[in-house]
CSV table of C-alpha atoms in Angstrom, one decimal:
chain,number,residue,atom,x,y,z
J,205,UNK,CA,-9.4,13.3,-5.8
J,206,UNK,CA,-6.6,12.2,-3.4
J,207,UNK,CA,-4.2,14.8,-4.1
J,208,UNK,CA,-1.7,12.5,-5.6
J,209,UNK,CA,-2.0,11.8,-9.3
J,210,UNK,CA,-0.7,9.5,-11.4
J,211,UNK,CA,-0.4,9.2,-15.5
J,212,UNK,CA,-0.7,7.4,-17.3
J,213,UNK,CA,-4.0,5.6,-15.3
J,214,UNK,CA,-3.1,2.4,-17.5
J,215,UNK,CA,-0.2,1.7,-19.8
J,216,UNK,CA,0.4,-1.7,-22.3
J,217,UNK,CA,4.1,-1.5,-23.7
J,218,UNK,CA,6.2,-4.0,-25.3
J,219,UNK,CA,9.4,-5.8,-24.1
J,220,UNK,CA,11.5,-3.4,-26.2
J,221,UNK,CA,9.8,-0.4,-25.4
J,222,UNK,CA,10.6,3.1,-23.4
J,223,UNK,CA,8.4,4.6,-21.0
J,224,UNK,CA,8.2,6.7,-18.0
J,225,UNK,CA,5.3,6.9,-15.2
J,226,UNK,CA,4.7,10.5,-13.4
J,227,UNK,CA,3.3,11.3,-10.2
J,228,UNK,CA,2.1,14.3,-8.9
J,229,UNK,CA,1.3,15.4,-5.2
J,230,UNK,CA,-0.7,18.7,-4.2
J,231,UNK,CA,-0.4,18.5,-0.6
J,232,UNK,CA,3.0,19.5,0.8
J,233,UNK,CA,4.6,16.5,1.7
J,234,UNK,CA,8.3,16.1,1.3
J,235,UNK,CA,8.9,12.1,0.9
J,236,UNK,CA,7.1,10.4,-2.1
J,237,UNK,CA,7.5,6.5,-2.4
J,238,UNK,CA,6.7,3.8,-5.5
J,239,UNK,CA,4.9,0.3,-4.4
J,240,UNK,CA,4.5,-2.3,-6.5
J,241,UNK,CA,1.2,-4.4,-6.6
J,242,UNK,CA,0.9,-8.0,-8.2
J,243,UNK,CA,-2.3,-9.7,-8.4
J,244,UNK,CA,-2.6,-11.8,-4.9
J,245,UNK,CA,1.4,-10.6,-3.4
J,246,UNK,CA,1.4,-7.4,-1.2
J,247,UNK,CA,2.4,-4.4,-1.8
J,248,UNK,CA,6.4,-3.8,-2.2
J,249,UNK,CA,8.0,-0.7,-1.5
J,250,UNK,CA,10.3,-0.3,-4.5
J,251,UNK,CA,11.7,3.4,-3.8
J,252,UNK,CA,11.7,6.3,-1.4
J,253,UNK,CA,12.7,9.9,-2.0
J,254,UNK,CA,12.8,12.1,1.3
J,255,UNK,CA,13.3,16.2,0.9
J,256,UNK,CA,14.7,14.9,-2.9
J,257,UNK,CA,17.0,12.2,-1.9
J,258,UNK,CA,16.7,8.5,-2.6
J,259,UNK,CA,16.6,6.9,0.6
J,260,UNK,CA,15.5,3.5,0.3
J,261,UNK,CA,16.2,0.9,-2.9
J,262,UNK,CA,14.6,-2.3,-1.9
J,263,UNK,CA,16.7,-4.1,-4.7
J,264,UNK,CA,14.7,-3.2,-7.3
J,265,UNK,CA,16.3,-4.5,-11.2
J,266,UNK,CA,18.3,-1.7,-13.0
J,267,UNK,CA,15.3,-1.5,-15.7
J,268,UNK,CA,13.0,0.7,-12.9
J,269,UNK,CA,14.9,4.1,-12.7
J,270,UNK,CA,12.7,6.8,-10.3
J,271,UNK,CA,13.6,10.4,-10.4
J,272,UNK,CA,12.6,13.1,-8.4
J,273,UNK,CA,13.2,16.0,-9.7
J,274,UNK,CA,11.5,18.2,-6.5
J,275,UNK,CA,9.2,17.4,-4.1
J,276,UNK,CA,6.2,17.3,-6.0
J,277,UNK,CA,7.2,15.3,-8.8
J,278,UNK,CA,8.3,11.6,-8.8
J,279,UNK,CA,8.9,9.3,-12.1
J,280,UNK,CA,9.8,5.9,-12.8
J,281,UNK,CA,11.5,5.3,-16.1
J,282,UNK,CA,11.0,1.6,-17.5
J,283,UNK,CA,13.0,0.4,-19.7
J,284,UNK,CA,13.1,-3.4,-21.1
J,285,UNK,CA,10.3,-4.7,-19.4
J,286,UNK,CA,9.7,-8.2,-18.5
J,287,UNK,CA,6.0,-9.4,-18.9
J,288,UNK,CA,6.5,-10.6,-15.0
J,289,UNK,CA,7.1,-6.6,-14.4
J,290,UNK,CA,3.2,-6.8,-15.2
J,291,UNK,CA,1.5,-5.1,-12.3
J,292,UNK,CA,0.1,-1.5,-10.8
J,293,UNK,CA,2.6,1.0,-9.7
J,294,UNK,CA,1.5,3.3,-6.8
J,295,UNK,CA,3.0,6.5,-6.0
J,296,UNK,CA,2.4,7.7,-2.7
J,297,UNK,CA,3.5,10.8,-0.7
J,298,UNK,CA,3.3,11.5,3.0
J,299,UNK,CA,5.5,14.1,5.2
J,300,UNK,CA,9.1,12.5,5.7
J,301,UNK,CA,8.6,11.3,9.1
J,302,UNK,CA,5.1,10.2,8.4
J,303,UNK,CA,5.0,6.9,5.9
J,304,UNK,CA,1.9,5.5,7.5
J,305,UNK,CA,-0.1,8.6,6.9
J,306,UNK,CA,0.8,8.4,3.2
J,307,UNK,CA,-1.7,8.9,0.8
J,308,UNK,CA,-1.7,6.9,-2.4
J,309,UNK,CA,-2.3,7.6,-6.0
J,310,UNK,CA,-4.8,5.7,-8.0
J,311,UNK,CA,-1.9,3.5,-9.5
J,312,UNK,CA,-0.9,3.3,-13.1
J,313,UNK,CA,-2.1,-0.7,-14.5
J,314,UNK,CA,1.3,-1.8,-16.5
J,315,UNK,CA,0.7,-4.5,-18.9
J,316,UNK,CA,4.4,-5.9,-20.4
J,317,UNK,CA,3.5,-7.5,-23.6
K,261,UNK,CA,8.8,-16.4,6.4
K,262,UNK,CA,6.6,-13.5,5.0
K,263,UNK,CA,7.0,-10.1,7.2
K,264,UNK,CA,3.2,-10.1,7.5
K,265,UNK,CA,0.8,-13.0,6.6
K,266,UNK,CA,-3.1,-12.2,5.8
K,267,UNK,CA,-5.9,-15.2,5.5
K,268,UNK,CA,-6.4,-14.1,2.0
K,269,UNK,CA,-10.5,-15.2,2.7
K,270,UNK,CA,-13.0,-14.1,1.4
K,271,UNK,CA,-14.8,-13.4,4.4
K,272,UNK,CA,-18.4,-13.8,2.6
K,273,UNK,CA,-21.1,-12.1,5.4
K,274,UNK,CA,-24.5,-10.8,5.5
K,275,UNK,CA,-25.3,-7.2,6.3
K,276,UNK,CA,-25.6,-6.8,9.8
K,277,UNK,CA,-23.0,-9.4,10.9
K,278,UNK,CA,-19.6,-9.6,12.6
K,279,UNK,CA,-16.4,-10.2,10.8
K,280,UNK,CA,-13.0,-10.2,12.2
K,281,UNK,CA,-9.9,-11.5,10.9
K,282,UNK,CA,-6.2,-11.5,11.6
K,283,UNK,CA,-2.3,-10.8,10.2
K,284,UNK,CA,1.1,-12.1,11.9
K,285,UNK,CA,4.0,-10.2,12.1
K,286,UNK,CA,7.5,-11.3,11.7
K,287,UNK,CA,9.6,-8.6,13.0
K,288,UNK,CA,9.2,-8.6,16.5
K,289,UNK,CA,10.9,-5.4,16.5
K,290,UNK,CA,8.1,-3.6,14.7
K,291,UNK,CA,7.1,-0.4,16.2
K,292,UNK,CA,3.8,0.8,14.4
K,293,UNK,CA,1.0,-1.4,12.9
K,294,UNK,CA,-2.5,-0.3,10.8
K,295,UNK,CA,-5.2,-1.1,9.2
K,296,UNK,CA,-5.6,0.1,5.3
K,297,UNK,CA,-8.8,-0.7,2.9
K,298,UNK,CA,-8.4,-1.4,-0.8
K,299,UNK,CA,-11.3,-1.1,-3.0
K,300,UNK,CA,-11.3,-3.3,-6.1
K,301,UNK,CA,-9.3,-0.8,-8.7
K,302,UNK,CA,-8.3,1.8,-6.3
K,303,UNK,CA,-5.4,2.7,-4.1
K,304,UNK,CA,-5.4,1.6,-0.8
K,305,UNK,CA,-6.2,4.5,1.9
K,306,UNK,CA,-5.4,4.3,5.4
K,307,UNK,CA,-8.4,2.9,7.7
K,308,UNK,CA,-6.9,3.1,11.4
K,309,UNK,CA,-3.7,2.6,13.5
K,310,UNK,CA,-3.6,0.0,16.0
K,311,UNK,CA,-2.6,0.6,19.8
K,312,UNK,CA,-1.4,-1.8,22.4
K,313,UNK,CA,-4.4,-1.1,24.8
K,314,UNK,CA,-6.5,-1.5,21.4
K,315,UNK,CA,-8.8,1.0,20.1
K,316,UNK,CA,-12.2,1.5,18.5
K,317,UNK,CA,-13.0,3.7,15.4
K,318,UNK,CA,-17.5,3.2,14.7
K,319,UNK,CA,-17.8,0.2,14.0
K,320,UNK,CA,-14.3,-1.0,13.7
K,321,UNK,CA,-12.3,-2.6,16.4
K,322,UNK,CA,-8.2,-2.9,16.3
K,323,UNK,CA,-6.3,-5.3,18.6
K,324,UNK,CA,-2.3,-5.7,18.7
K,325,UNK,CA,-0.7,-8.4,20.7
K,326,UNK,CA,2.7,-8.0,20.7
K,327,UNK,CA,3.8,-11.4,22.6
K,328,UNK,CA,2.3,-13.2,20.1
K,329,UNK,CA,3.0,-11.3,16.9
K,330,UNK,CA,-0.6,-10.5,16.0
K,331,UNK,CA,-2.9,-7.6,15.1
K,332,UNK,CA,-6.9,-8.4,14.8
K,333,UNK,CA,-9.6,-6.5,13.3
K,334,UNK,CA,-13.1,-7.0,14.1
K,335,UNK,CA,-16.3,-5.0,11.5
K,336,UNK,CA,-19.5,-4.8,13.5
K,337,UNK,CA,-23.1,-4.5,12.3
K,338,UNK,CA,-21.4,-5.1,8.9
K,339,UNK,CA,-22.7,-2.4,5.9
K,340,UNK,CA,-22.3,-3.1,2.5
K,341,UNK,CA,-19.8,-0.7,1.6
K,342,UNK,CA,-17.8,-2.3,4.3
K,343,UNK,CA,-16.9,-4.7,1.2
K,344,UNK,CA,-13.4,-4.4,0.6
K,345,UNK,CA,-9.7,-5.7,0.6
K,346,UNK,CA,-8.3,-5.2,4.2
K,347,UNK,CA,-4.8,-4.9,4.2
K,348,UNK,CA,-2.6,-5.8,7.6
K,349,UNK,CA,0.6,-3.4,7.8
K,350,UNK,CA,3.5,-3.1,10.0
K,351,UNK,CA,6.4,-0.4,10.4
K,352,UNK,CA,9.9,-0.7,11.5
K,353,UNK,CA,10.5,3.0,11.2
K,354,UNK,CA,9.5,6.2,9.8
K,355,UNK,CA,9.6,5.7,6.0
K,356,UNK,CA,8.9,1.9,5.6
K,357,UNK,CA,5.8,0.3,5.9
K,358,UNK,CA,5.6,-3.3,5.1
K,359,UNK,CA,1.9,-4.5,4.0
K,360,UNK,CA,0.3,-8.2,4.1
K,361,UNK,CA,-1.7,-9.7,0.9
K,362,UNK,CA,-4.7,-8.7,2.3
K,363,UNK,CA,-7.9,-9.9,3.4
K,364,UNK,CA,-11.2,-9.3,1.0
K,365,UNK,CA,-14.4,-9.2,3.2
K,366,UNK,CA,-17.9,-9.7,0.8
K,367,UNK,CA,-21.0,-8.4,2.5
K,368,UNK,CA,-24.2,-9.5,0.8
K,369,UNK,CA,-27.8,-7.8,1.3
């Protein structure tokens, strides 16, 4: 148990399809992040939220929309997929000022089909 | 140029041995730099930070050379839970953190 949770663990959806990741954190931070991880590439910050505000959009396509509605509660809405979108999408949350002492989620596996 | 470059290994090494392996940096403005682990299927969890004067955590050693662009890592008396992805990463500020490819380390019995 890491304190951050993600659903769904592992999610197969089509090209046309609408979905929506959640993450969860019980520890009090107040900045919550998404990475994306593709077999063999690093990690790649996609978003960053900070005390509820977007503060970081590493040019991510228009088909990944996050929302955070409060502090403890991230989403990224997918929409449209591209098989190449095929990866696992971290959540992580950490205190604002603190990114290296983030603490991951256990990832959601995304298969585009 | 990648903003941090891993030898993707494998590192394959009995239990018992030394293993150490590097990652580059780009931005030689970079102000933090750490070590994470990565278990197959899991998320990755933060192992140690790395400090000019270089520091020591067990049996885990962290160097940084900031002339040269280049943080080291060094497992002694290798276990075989030390098995595991190793990823290199580097911070410009306080909400980005910018991670290499990683670098998996096998220790057999």
């Amino acid at each position: 148990e890491t304190g951050v949770t993600q659903t769904p663990r592992h999610l197969v959806m089509g090209m046309t399809n609408k979905k929506s990741l959640k993450c969860e954190q019980h520890l009090g931070h107040n900045a919550m992040y998404w990475y994306k991880q593709s077999a063999k590439k690093p990690l790649e910050l996609m978003f960053v939220y900070s005390l509820e505000e977007r503060v970081e959009n590493n040019s991510v396509p228009s088909r990944f929309s996050p929302e955070c509605p409060n502090s403890s509660h991230l989403f990224l809405h997918l929409h449209t997929l591209q098989p190449e979108d095929s990866a696992l999408y971290l959540c992580a949350s950490s205190q604002a000022d603190r990114a290296v002492k983030a603490f991951f989620g256990q990832g959601t596996r995304l298969t585009v089909v | 140029r990648k903003e941090v470059e891993q030898d993707p290994g494998p590192f394959n090494v009995p239990e018992g041995a030394t293993v150490a392996f590097n990652c580059t940096y780009s931005n030689s403005a970079s102000q933090s730099f750490f070590w994470y682990r990565q278990d197959c299927r899991k998320e990755p969890k933060l192992l140690m930070s790395v400090y000019s004067s270089g520091n020591e955590d067990g049996r885990f050693t962290a160097q940084l050379n900031r002339a040269s662009q280049y943080i080291s890592l060094l497992i002694r008396d290798s276990k075989l839970s030390d098995s595991a992805t190793y990823l290199c990463v580097v911070s410009p500020n306080d909400y980005k953190l910018s991670f290499g490819a990683g670098t998996t380390v096998t220790v057999r019995a």
